[in-house]
PDB file of C-alpha atoms in Angstrom:
ATOM      1  CA  UNK O   1      76.874 104.134 123.943  1.00 46.00           C
ATOM      2  CA  UNK O   2      78.010 104.573 127.495  1.00 48.00           C
ATOM      3  CA  UNK O   3      76.218 101.530 128.882  1.00 57.00           C
ATOM      4  CA  UNK O   4      78.021  98.587 130.459  1.00 58.00           C
ATOM      5  CA  UNK O   5      77.399  96.683 127.225  1.00 60.00           C
ATOM      6  CA  UNK O   6      79.651  99.068 125.324  1.00 60.00           C
ATOM      7  CA  UNK O   7      82.138 100.077 128.032  1.00 64.00           C
ATOM      8  CA  UNK O   8      82.886  96.409 128.665  1.00 69.00           C
ATOM      9  CA  UNK O   9      81.681  94.698 125.504  1.00 69.00           C
ATOM     10  CA  UNK O  10      83.476  96.913 122.974  1.00 70.00           C
ATOM     11  CA  UNK O  11      86.962  96.502 124.501  1.00 76.00           C
ATOM     12  CA  UNK O  12      86.351  92.753 124.776  1.00 76.00           C
ATOM     13  CA  UNK O  13      85.239  92.573 121.138  1.00 74.00           C
ATOM     14  CA  UNK O  14      88.261  94.610 120.032  1.00 74.00           C
ATOM     15  CA  UNK O  15      90.552  92.416 122.136  1.00 80.00           C
ATOM     16  CA  UNK O  16      89.210  89.273 120.456  1.00 81.00           C
ATOM     17  CA  UNK O  17      89.598  90.865 117.020  1.00 78.00           C
ATOM     18  CA  UNK O  18      93.203  91.901 117.696  1.00 78.00           C
ATOM     19  CA  UNK O  19      93.963  88.509 119.260  1.00 84.00           C
ATOM     20  CA  UNK O  20      92.608  86.874 116.101  1.00 81.00           C
ATOM     21  CA  UNK O  21      94.910  89.093 114.060  1.00 76.00           C
ATOM     22  CA  UNK O  22      97.850  87.973 116.180  1.00 80.00           C
ATOM     23  CA  UNK O  23      96.973  84.316 115.545  1.00 84.00           C
ATOM     24  CA  UNK O  24      97.563  84.925 111.823  1.00 78.00           C
ATOM     25  CA  UNK O  25     100.885  86.763 112.204  1.00 77.00           C
ATOM     26  CA  UNK O  26     104.464  85.506 112.349  1.00 81.00           C
ATOM     27  CA  UNK O  27     107.786  87.390 112.343  1.00 80.00           C
ATOM     28  CA  UNK O  28     107.945  86.645 108.602  1.00 78.00           C
ATOM     29  CA  UNK O  29     105.052  89.047 108.051  1.00 73.00           C
ATOM     30  CA  UNK O  30     107.245  91.869 109.341  1.00 74.00           C
ATOM     31  CA  UNK O  31     110.341  90.634 107.501  1.00 75.00           C
ATOM     32  CA  UNK O  32     108.372  90.414 104.236  1.00 71.00           C
ATOM     33  CA  UNK O  33     108.398  94.209 104.078  1.00 71.00           C
ATOM     34  CA  UNK O  34     112.007  94.095 102.897  1.00 77.00           C
ATOM     35  CA  UNK O  35     110.875  92.265  99.745  1.00 78.00           C
ATOM     36  CA  UNK O  36     108.461  95.037  98.738  1.00 77.00           C
ATOM     37  CA  UNK O  37     109.883  98.229 100.284  1.00 88.00           C
ATOM     38  CA  UNK O  38     108.487 100.501  97.588  1.00 90.00           C
ATOM     39  CA  UNK O  39     104.875  99.367  98.011  1.00 91.00           C
ATOM     40  CA  UNK O  40     105.135  99.491 101.805  1.00 91.00           C
ATOM     41  CA  UNK O  41     106.730 102.959 101.956  1.00 92.00           C
ATOM     42  CA  UNK O  42     104.136 104.434  99.592  1.00 94.00           C
ATOM     43  CA  UNK O  43     101.244 102.839 101.491  1.00 93.00           C
ATOM     44  CA  UNK O  44     102.560 104.045 104.850  1.00 91.00           C
ATOM     45  CA  UNK O  45     103.114 107.565 103.520  1.00 93.00           C
ATOM     46  CA  UNK O  46      99.504 107.655 102.309  1.00 94.00           C
ATOM     47  CA  UNK O  47      98.250 106.241 105.615  1.00 92.00           C
ATOM     48  CA  UNK O  48     100.256 108.443 107.960  1.00 91.00           C
ATOM     49  CA  UNK O  49     100.564 111.724 106.065  1.00 93.00           C
ATOM     50  CA  UNK O  50      98.087 112.028 103.194  1.00 94.00           C
ATOM     51  CA  UNK O  51      94.975 110.702 104.952  1.00 94.00           C
ATOM     52  CA  UNK O  52      95.153 112.883 108.095  1.00 94.00           C
ATOM     53  CA  UNK O  53      95.739 115.948 105.893  1.00 96.00           C
ATOM     54  CA  UNK O  54      92.873 114.925 103.620  1.00 96.00           C
ATOM     55  CA  UNK O  55      90.574 114.321 106.586  1.00 96.00           C
ATOM     56  CA  UNK O  56      91.506 117.693 108.093  1.00 97.00           C
ATOM     57  CA  UNK O  57      90.510 119.391 104.850  1.00 96.00           C
ATOM     58  CA  UNK O  58      87.178 117.548 104.747  1.00 97.00           C
ATOM     59  CA  UNK O  59      86.426 118.463 108.359  1.00 96.00           C
ATOM     60  CA  UNK O  60      86.962 122.141 107.569  1.00 96.00           C
ATOM     61  CA  UNK O  61      84.950 121.863 104.353  1.00 96.00           C
ATOM     62  CA  UNK O  62      81.975 120.241 106.094  1.00 95.00           C
ATOM     63  CA  UNK O  63      82.296 122.568 109.120  1.00 93.00           C
ATOM     64  CA  UNK O  64      81.800 119.805 111.653  1.00 94.00           C
ATOM     65  CA  UNK O  65      81.356 120.671 115.334  1.00 93.00           C
ATOM     66  CA  UNK O  66      84.690 120.421 117.222  1.00 94.00           C
ATOM     67  CA  UNK O  67      84.047 117.094 118.979  1.00 93.00           C
ATOM     68  CA  UNK O  68      82.924 115.413 115.737  1.00 94.00           C
ATOM     69  CA  UNK O  69      85.907 116.911 113.925  1.00 95.00           C
ATOM     70  CA  UNK O  70      88.260 115.300 116.440  1.00 94.00           C
ATOM     71  CA  UNK O  71      86.346 112.042 116.037  1.00 94.00           C
ATOM     72  CA  UNK O  72      86.950 112.115 112.275  1.00 96.00           C
ATOM     73  CA  UNK O  73      90.687 112.640 112.741  1.00 95.00           C
ATOM     74  CA  UNK O  74      90.766 109.857 115.329  1.00 94.00           C
ATOM     75  CA  UNK O  75      89.200 107.622 112.679  1.00 94.00           C
ATOM     76  CA  UNK O  76      91.742 108.767 110.063  1.00 94.00           C
ATOM     77  CA  UNK O  77      94.590 107.940 112.470  1.00 91.00           C
ATOM     78  CA  UNK O  78      93.282 104.424 113.121  1.00 89.00           C
ATOM     79  CA  UNK O  79      95.120 101.661 111.238  1.00 85.00           C
ATOM     80  CA  UNK O  80      93.545  99.358 108.712  1.00 79.00           C
ATOM     81  CA  UNK O  81      91.313  96.613 110.021  1.00 68.00           C
ATOM     82  CA  UNK O  82      91.367  92.890 109.325  1.00 71.00           C
ATOM     83  CA  UNK O  83      88.375  93.437 107.003  1.00 78.00           C
ATOM     84  CA  UNK O  84      90.862  94.881 104.510  1.00 84.00           C
ATOM     85  CA  UNK O  85      92.392  91.418 104.096  1.00 79.00           C
ATOM     86  CA  UNK O  86      89.002  89.976 103.153  1.00 79.00           C
ATOM     87  CA  UNK O  87      88.282  92.652 100.559  1.00 88.00           C
ATOM     88  CA  UNK O  88      91.784  92.325  99.144  1.00 86.00           C
ATOM     89  CA  UNK O  89      91.245  88.571  98.752  1.00 81.00           C
ATOM     90  CA  UNK O  90      87.868  89.094  97.047  1.00 85.00           C
ATOM     91  CA  UNK O  91      89.315  91.494  94.475  1.00 90.00           C
ATOM     92  CA  UNK O  92      92.632  89.691  93.870  1.00 86.00           C
ATOM     93  CA  UNK O  93      94.937  91.920  95.866  1.00 88.00           C
ATOM     94  CA  UNK O  94      98.228  90.888  97.443  1.00 88.00           C
ATOM     95  CA  UNK O  95      96.847  89.556 100.741  1.00 82.00           C
ATOM     96  CA  UNK O  96     100.341  88.848 102.078  1.00 81.00           C
ATOM     97  CA  UNK O  97     101.129  92.552 101.681  1.00 86.00           C
ATOM     98  CA  UNK O  98      97.863  93.374 103.472  1.00 84.00           C
ATOM     99  CA  UNK O  99      98.858  91.231 106.431  1.00 80.00           C
ATOM    100  CA  UNK O 100     102.291  92.863 106.602  1.00 82.00           C
ATOM    101  CA  UNK O 101     100.821  96.372 106.363  1.00 86.00           C
ATOM    102  CA  UNK O 102      98.259  95.595 109.059  1.00 81.00           C
ATOM    103  CA  UNK O 103     101.011  94.308 111.339  1.00 79.00           C
ATOM    104  CA  UNK O 104     103.217  97.359 110.799  1.00 85.00           C
ATOM    105  CA  UNK O 105     100.333  99.825 111.006  1.00 84.00           C
ATOM    106  CA  UNK O 106      99.218  98.323 114.310  1.00 80.00           C
ATOM    107  CA  UNK O 107     102.660  98.995 115.784  1.00 83.00           C
ATOM    108  CA  UNK O 108     103.036 102.482 114.327  1.00 87.00           C
ATOM    109  CA  UNK O 109      99.500 103.470 115.390  1.00 84.00           C
ATOM    110  CA  UNK O 110     100.539 103.145 119.027  1.00 82.00           C
ATOM    111  CA  UNK O 111     102.568 106.335 118.501  1.00 86.00           C
ATOM    112  CA  UNK O 112     100.793 108.137 115.646  1.00 88.00           C
ATOM    113  CA  UNK O 113      97.224 107.720 116.893  1.00 88.00           C
ATOM    114  CA  UNK O 114      97.766 109.603 120.200  1.00 86.00           C
ATOM    115  CA  UNK O 115      99.837 112.222 118.362  1.00 88.00           C
ATOM    116  CA  UNK O 116      97.224 112.974 115.675  1.00 91.00           C
ATOM    117  CA  UNK O 117      94.356 112.851 118.170  1.00 89.00           C
ATOM    118  CA  UNK O 118      96.088 115.256 120.572  1.00 88.00           C
ATOM    119  CA  UNK O 119      96.899 117.653 117.726  1.00 91.00           C
ATOM    120  CA  UNK O 120      93.250 117.572 116.641  1.00 92.00           C
ATOM    121  CA  UNK O 121      92.061 118.234 120.199  1.00 90.00           C
ATOM    122  CA  UNK O 122      94.543 121.102 120.559  1.00 89.00           C
ATOM    123  CA  UNK O 123      93.267 122.663 117.324  1.00 92.00           C
ATOM    124  CA  UNK O 124      89.510 122.107 117.609  1.00 92.00           C
ATOM    125  CA  UNK O 125      89.133 122.044 121.409  1.00 87.00           C
ATOM    126  CA  UNK O 126      91.876 124.319 122.763  1.00 84.00           C
ATOM    127  CA  UNK O 127      92.052 124.570 126.535  1.00 73.00           C
ATOM    128  CA  UNK O 128      89.909 121.478 127.160  1.00 65.00           C
ATOM    129  CA  UNK O 129      92.003 119.527 129.658  1.00 60.00           C
ATOM    130  CA  UNK O 130      89.315 116.881 130.145  1.00 55.00           C
ATOM    131  CA  UNK O 131      90.040 115.346 126.744  1.00 59.00           C
ATOM    132  CA  UNK O 132      93.257 114.096 125.223  1.00 60.00           C
ATOM    133  CA  UNK O 133      95.631 111.146 125.289  1.00 61.00           C
ATOM    134  CA  UNK O 134      98.243 111.885 127.933  1.00 62.00           C
ATOM    135  CA  UNK O 135     100.994 109.418 128.829  1.00 59.00           C
ATOM    136  CA  UNK O 136      98.818 107.144 130.964  1.00 65.00           C
ATOM    137  CA  UNK O 137      96.119 107.023 128.285  1.00 64.00           C
ATOM    138  CA  UNK O 138      98.731 106.484 125.562  1.00 65.00           C
ATOM    139  CA  UNK O 139      99.932 103.440 127.496  1.00 71.00           C
ATOM    140  CA  UNK O 140      96.322 102.269 127.593  1.00 69.00           C
ATOM    141  CA  UNK O 141      96.162 102.616 123.799  1.00 70.00           C
ATOM    142  CA  UNK O 142      99.350 100.539 123.586  1.00 72.00           C
ATOM    143  CA  UNK O 143      97.733  97.809 125.690  1.00 76.00           C
ATOM    144  CA  UNK O 144      94.492  97.882 123.684  1.00 72.00           C
ATOM    145  CA  UNK O 145      96.194  97.737 120.289  1.00 70.00           C
ATOM    146  CA  UNK O 146      99.294  95.602 120.753  1.00 76.00           C
ATOM    147  CA  UNK O 147      98.603  93.505 123.850  1.00 82.00           C
ATOM    148  CA  UNK O 148      96.148  91.050 122.236  1.00 84.00           C
ATOM    149  CA  UNK O 149      98.174  90.979 118.988  1.00 82.00           C
ATOM    150  CA  UNK O 150     101.373  90.003 120.810  1.00 85.00           C
ATOM    151  CA  UNK O 151      99.460  87.390 122.809  1.00 89.00           C
ATOM    152  CA  UNK O 152      98.034  85.897 119.603  1.00 87.00           C
ATOM    153  CA  UNK O 153     101.498  85.782 118.020  1.00 86.00           C
ATOM    154  CA  UNK O 154     102.909  84.038 121.107  1.00 90.00           C
ATOM    155  CA  UNK O 155     100.132  81.440 120.927  1.00 91.00           C
ATOM    156  CA  UNK O 156     100.916  80.855 117.252  1.00 89.00           C
ATOM    157  CA  UNK O 157     104.639  80.483 118.026  1.00 89.00           C
ATOM    158  CA  UNK O 158     103.971  78.111 120.917  1.00 89.00           C
ATOM    159  CA  UNK O 159     101.111  76.077 119.410  1.00 88.00           C
ATOM    160  CA  UNK O 160     100.866  76.692 115.643  1.00 88.00           C
ATOM    161  CA  UNK O 161      98.375  73.882 115.089  1.00 90.00           C
ATOM    162  CA  UNK O 162      96.150  75.235 117.865  1.00 87.00           C
ATOM    163  CA  UNK O 163      96.377  78.723 116.336  1.00 86.00           C
ATOM    164  CA  UNK O 164      95.272  77.320 112.967  1.00 87.00           C
ATOM    165  CA  UNK O 165      92.308  75.544 114.553  1.00 88.00           C
ATOM    166  CA  UNK O 166      91.285  78.613 116.532  1.00 86.00           C
ATOM    167  CA  UNK O 167      91.530  81.073 113.647  1.00 79.00           C
ATOM    168  CA  UNK O 168      87.995  80.509 112.316  1.00 81.00           C
ATOM    169  CA  UNK O 169      86.228  80.241 115.714  1.00 85.00           C
ATOM    170  CA  UNK O 170      87.917  83.450 116.907  1.00 82.00           C
ATOM    171  CA  UNK O 171      86.870  85.271 113.740  1.00 75.00           C
ATOM    172  CA  UNK O 172      83.275  84.114 114.149  1.00 80.00           C
ATOM    173  CA  UNK O 173      83.231  84.989 117.856  1.00 78.00           C
ATOM    174  CA  UNK O 174      84.620  88.473 117.213  1.00 70.00           C
ATOM    175  CA  UNK O 175      81.995  89.174 114.553  1.00 70.00           C
ATOM    176  CA  UNK O 176      79.123  87.911 116.715  1.00 77.00           C
ATOM    177  CA  UNK O 177      80.242  89.861 119.794  1.00 70.00           C
ATOM    178  CA  UNK O 178      80.890  92.978 117.750  1.00 65.00           C
ATOM    179  CA  UNK O 179      77.460  92.863 116.088  1.00 72.00           C
ATOM    180  CA  UNK O 180      75.721  92.380 119.455  1.00 72.00           C
ATOM    181  CA  UNK O 181      77.654  95.200 121.101  1.00 65.00           C
ATOM    182  CA  UNK O 182      77.179  97.664 118.233  1.00 67.00           C
ATOM    183  CA  UNK O 183      73.480  96.797 117.999  1.00 71.00           C
ATOM    184  CA  UNK O 184      73.135  97.451 121.715  1.00 68.00           C
ATOM    185  CA  UNK O 185      75.031 100.726 121.376  1.00 64.00           C
ATOM    186  CA  UNK O 186      72.775 101.871 118.546  1.00 68.00           C
ATOM    187  CA  UNK O 187      69.605 101.022 120.454  1.00 71.00           C
ATOM    188  CA  UNK O 188      70.725 102.724 123.654  1.00 66.00           C
ATOM    189  CA  UNK O 189      71.855 105.871 121.817  1.00 68.00           C
ATOM    190  CA  UNK O 190      69.517 105.868 118.833  1.00 72.00           C
ATOM    191  CA  UNK O 191      68.426 109.458 119.316  1.00 76.00           C
ATOM    192  CA  UNK O 192      71.998 110.801 119.470  1.00 77.00           C
ATOM    193  CA  UNK O 193      73.044 108.728 116.461  1.00 75.00           C
ATOM    194  CA  UNK O 194      70.067 109.808 114.323  1.00 79.00           C
ATOM    195  CA  UNK O 195      70.630 113.412 115.298  1.00 80.00           C
ATOM    196  CA  UNK O 196      74.164 113.330 113.854  1.00 81.00           C
ATOM    197  CA  UNK O 197      73.879 110.656 111.144  1.00 81.00           C
ATOM    198  CA  UNK O 198      72.762 113.158 108.503  1.00 83.00           C
ATOM    199  CA  UNK O 199      75.728 115.470 108.906  1.00 86.00           C
ATOM    200  CA  UNK O 200      78.179 112.575 109.204  1.00 92.00           C
ATOM    201  CA  UNK O 201      76.998 110.347 106.346  1.00 92.00           C
ATOM    202  CA  UNK O 202      78.323 112.622 103.607  1.00 94.00           C
ATOM    203  CA  UNK O 203      81.768 113.211 105.061  1.00 96.00           C
ATOM    204  CA  UNK O 204      82.333 109.578 106.094  1.00 95.00           C
ATOM    205  CA  UNK O 205      81.340 108.252 102.656  1.00 95.00           C
ATOM    206  CA  UNK O 206      83.497 110.841 100.873  1.00 96.00           C
ATOM    207  CA  UNK O 207      86.410 110.152 103.211  1.00 97.00           C
ATOM    208  CA  UNK O 208      86.105 106.414 102.544  1.00 96.00           C
ATOM    209  CA  UNK O 209      85.974 106.912  98.760  1.00 96.00           C
ATOM    210  CA  UNK O 210      88.966 109.261  98.760  1.00 96.00           C
ATOM    211  CA  UNK O 211      90.952 106.945 101.057  1.00 96.00           C
ATOM    212  CA  UNK O 212      90.350 103.988  98.756  1.00 96.00           C
ATOM    213  CA  UNK O 213      91.208 106.055  95.673  1.00 96.00           C
ATOM    214  CA  UNK O 214      94.419 107.421  97.187  1.00 96.00           C
ATOM    215  CA  UNK O 215      95.432 103.932  98.304  1.00 95.00           C
ATOM    216  CA  UNK O 216      94.997 102.604  94.757  1.00 96.00           C
ATOM    217  CA  UNK O 217      96.015 105.457  92.457  1.00 96.00           C
ATOM    218  CA  UNK O 218      99.125 106.739  94.236  1.00 96.00           C
ATOM    219  CA  UNK O 219     100.910 103.346  94.169  1.00 95.00           C
ATOM    220  CA  UNK O 220      99.896 102.869  90.510  1.00 95.00           C
ATOM    221  CA  UNK O 221     101.367 106.265  89.623  1.00 95.00           C
ATOM    222  CA  UNK O 222     104.631 105.078  91.182  1.00 94.00           C
ATOM    223  CA  UNK O 223     104.526 101.886  89.077  1.00 92.00           C
ATOM    224  CA  UNK O 224     103.554  99.529  91.899  1.00 93.00           C
ATOM    225  CA  UNK O 225     101.898  96.449  90.406  1.00 91.00           C
ATOM    226  CA  UNK O 226      98.138  96.122  90.384  1.00 92.00           C
ATOM    227  CA  UNK O 227      97.765  93.382  93.013  1.00 91.00           C
ATOM    228  CA  UNK O 228      99.841  95.355  95.525  1.00 92.00           C
ATOM    229  CA  UNK O 229      97.936  98.554  94.682  1.00 94.00           C
ATOM    230  CA  UNK O 230      94.646  96.799  95.406  1.00 94.00           C
ATOM    231  CA  UNK O 231      96.054  95.610  98.734  1.00 92.00           C
ATOM    232  CA  UNK O 232      97.196  99.146  99.528  1.00 94.00           C
ATOM    233  CA  UNK O 233      93.811 100.561  98.576  1.00 95.00           C
ATOM    234  CA  UNK O 234      91.836  98.428 101.005  1.00 94.00           C
ATOM    235  CA  UNK O 235      94.450  98.699 103.750  1.00 91.00           C
ATOM    236  CA  UNK O 236      94.332 102.494 103.583  1.00 92.00           C
ATOM    237  CA  UNK O 237      90.637 102.821 102.786  1.00 92.00           C
ATOM    238  CA  UNK O 238      89.227 100.467 105.425  1.00 91.00           C
ATOM    239  CA  UNK O 239      89.966 101.805 108.899  1.00 89.00           C
ATOM    240  CA  UNK O 240      89.547  99.984 112.186  1.00 84.00           C
ATOM    241  CA  UNK O 241      86.372 101.768 113.267  1.00 85.00           C
ATOM    242  CA  UNK O 242      86.034  99.539 116.316  1.00 81.00           C
ATOM    243  CA  UNK O 243      89.406 100.739 117.605  1.00 85.00           C
ATOM    244  CA  UNK O 244      88.389 104.374 117.092  1.00 88.00           C
ATOM    245  CA  UNK O 245      85.102 103.814 118.956  1.00 85.00           C
ATOM    246  CA  UNK O 246      86.832 102.080 121.878  1.00 83.00           C
ATOM    247  CA  UNK O 247      89.453 104.823 122.238  1.00 86.00           C
ATOM    248  CA  UNK O 248      86.848 107.590 122.004  1.00 87.00           C
ATOM    249  CA  UNK O 249      84.529 106.025 124.575  1.00 82.00           C
ATOM    250  CA  UNK O 250      86.686 104.113 127.022  1.00 79.00           C
ATOM    251  CA  UNK O 251      90.021 105.969 126.848  1.00 81.00           C
ATOM    252  CA  UNK O 252      89.002 109.556 126.109  1.00 84.00           C
ATOM    253  CA  UNK O 253      85.527 109.222 127.592  1.00 81.00           C
ATOM    254  CA  UNK O 254      83.484 110.915 124.852  1.00 84.00           C
ATOM    255  CA  UNK O 255      80.473 109.180 123.324  1.00 83.00           C
ATOM    256  CA  UNK O 256      79.950 111.954 120.789  1.00 88.00           C
ATOM    257  CA  UNK O 257      83.536 111.665 119.558  1.00 90.00           C
ATOM    258  CA  UNK O 258      82.874 108.033 118.608  1.00 87.00           C
ATOM    259  CA  UNK O 259      79.942 108.884 116.311  1.00 90.00           C
ATOM    260  CA  UNK O 260      81.998 109.426 113.107  1.00 92.00           C
ATOM    261  CA  UNK O 261      83.572 105.977 113.494  1.00 89.00           C
ATOM    262  CA  UNK O 262      80.161 104.429 114.239  1.00 85.00           C
ATOM    263  CA  UNK O 263      78.595 105.895 111.075  1.00 89.00           C
ATOM    264  CA  UNK O 264      81.691 105.085 109.006  1.00 90.00           C
ATOM    265  CA  UNK O 265      81.753 101.514 110.327  1.00 83.00           C
ATOM    266  CA  UNK O 266      78.305 100.861 108.851  1.00 82.00           C
ATOM    267  CA  UNK O 267      78.672 102.646 105.499  1.00 88.00           C
ATOM    268  CA  UNK O 268      82.244 101.582 104.795  1.00 89.00           C
ATOM    269  CA  UNK O 269      81.309  97.993 103.872  1.00 86.00           C
ATOM    270  CA  UNK O 270      79.089  99.107 100.990  1.00 90.00           C
ATOM    271  CA  UNK O 271      81.487 101.802  99.747  1.00 93.00           C
ATOM    272  CA  UNK O 272      84.465  99.420  99.753  1.00 92.00           C
ATOM    273  CA  UNK O 273      82.464  96.738  97.926  1.00 91.00           C
ATOM    274  CA  UNK O 274      81.397  99.185  95.210  1.00 94.00           C
ATOM    275  CA  UNK O 275      84.963 100.470  94.872  1.00 95.00           C
ATOM    276  CA  UNK O 276      86.280  96.926  94.529  1.00 93.00           C
ATOM    277  CA  UNK O 277      83.992  96.255  91.567  1.00 92.00           C
ATOM    278  CA  UNK O 278      84.958  99.628  90.076  1.00 91.00           C
ATOM    279  CA  UNK O 279      88.701  98.978  90.029  1.00 88.00           C
ATOM    280  CA  UNK O 280      88.386  95.350  88.982  1.00 79.00           C
ATOM    281  CA  UNK O 281      89.886  95.094  85.514  1.00 58.00           C
ATOM    282  CA  UNK O 282      90.866  98.775  85.395  1.00 57.00           C
ATOM    283  CA  UNK O 283      94.361 100.170  85.182  1.00 50.00           C
ATOM    284  CA  UNK O 284      96.112 103.512  85.161  1.00 42.00           C
ATOM    285  CA  UNK O 285      97.133 104.753  81.719  1.00 41.00           C
ATOM    286  CA  UNK O 286     100.699 103.780  80.858  1.00 41.00           C
ATOM    287  CA  UNK O 287     100.846 101.096  83.560  1.00 45.00           C
ATOM    288  CA  UNK O 288     100.233  97.704  81.884  1.00 45.00           C
ATOM    289  CA  UNK O 289      98.555  95.069  84.026  1.00 46.00           C
ATOM    290  CA  UNK O 290     100.815  92.429  85.511  1.00 43.00           C
ATOM    291  CA  UNK O 291      99.137  89.663  83.487  1.00 43.00           C
ATOM    292  CA  UNK O 292      99.837  91.527  80.237  1.00 41.00           C
ATOM    293  CA  UNK O 293     103.494  91.969  81.180  1.00 40.00           C
ATOM    294  CA  UNK O 294     103.735  88.280  82.030  1.00 39.00           C
ATOM    295  CA  UNK O 295     102.241  87.290  78.651  1.00 39.00           C
ATOM    296  CA  UNK O 296     104.603  89.651  76.787  1.00 40.00           C
ATOM    297  CA  UNK O 297     107.629  88.323  78.653  1.00 42.00           C
ATOM    298  CA  UNK O 298     106.569  84.739  77.991  1.00 41.00           C
ATOM    299  CA  UNK O 299     106.128  85.467  74.274  1.00 44.00           C
ATOM    300  CA  UNK O 300     109.570  87.087  74.102  1.00 43.00           C
ATOM    301  CA  UNK O 301     111.129  84.111  75.885  1.00 43.00           C
ATOM    302  CA  UNK O 302     109.483  81.659  73.476  1.00 46.00           C
ATOM    303  CA  UNK O 303     110.644  83.680  70.489  1.00 44.00           C
ATOM    304  CA  UNK O 304     114.195  83.709  71.843  1.00 45.00           C
ATOM    305  CA  UNK O 305     114.079  79.959  72.407  1.00 43.00           C
ATOM    306  CA  UNK O 306     112.814  79.324  68.891  1.00 43.00           C
ATOM    307  CA  UNK O 307     115.589  81.537  67.522  1.00 46.00           C
ATOM    308  CA  UNK O 308     118.233  79.590  69.435  1.00 43.00           C
ATOM    309  CA  UNK O 309     116.817  76.243  68.292  1.00 44.00           C
ATOM    310  CA  UNK O 310     116.806  77.371  64.669  1.00 41.00           C
ATOM    311  CA  UNK O 311     120.415  78.518  64.863  1.00 42.00           C
ATOM    312  CA  UNK O 312     121.605  75.262  66.411  1.00 44.00           C
ATOM    313  CA  UNK O 313     119.761  72.728  64.239  1.00 43.00           C
ATOM    314  CA  UNK O 314     120.028  71.824  60.598  1.00 41.00           C
ATOM    315  CA  UNK O 315     116.270  71.483  60.222  1.00 39.00           C
ATOM    316  CA  UNK O 316     113.595  73.766  61.789  1.00 39.00           C
ATOM    317  CA  UNK O 317     111.805  71.063  63.733  1.00 39.00           C
ATOM    318  CA  UNK O 318     111.688  67.328  64.051  1.00 39.00           C
ATOM    319  CA  UNK O 319     108.441  65.639  65.060  1.00 37.00           C
TER     320      UNK O 319
END
């Protein structure tokens, strides 16, 4: 994974992906948070506190080697990817909330990602001064994460019609480039990947399942509606593996540290799809689905209207 294809291609692919995200964002996406503060606060608490703690426990349980353990926590600290919006749309989540969460997470990750990664390195690799995200590297993370997003938002503000036209081509280009780069990375490092795939498959799948479950069940327990809980589930459960790979390889300079994100990035699509079908139509006990509440409210309103009409008319109805 250290070839020119990945050292140059991966950052370019990530830049296009983040630029494409910026093309879809406006200041309203940040302001929208004020309309749903409860859902946003719960989702962010799960993303920033629960998931790193959960991942730390899994790393200890699976007894991963130190470098792979740091790679898992780097993955856990990465924000949700744009793929979360697609899954949320497929399974009737609140896509607008997804977009807002992605925007906020991308900003917060500039600070939390270096912090969590450095803490993991200090714990699992104490005394290793060759690794870590010092100030200069943290600035590099800032440029990688927010630079293309801000540029995309500026393009949308300046030329909204152009941004709309470019949205689909940019998405297609990012997917094509990403597939080519990852395929090249796999081929050039097939032996290293196969050597570690067995020990990483179990923990990455379990981490993905638990992330999705936490993202869905915790909001439901706090009476967040189902559509927003679905959005939270995919936002928290689908991490930006590409970002984790780029930071591990190009910023930190460790190919091995990027392996958890590489394995997760392949398996996550299937796990998230299965989870989406699992939660479709389900609900937490005691938390009625939004559609049922809407029907009940409508029935009550109709009954009230009929009662008012009966009180104000001499005859029940006139046809």
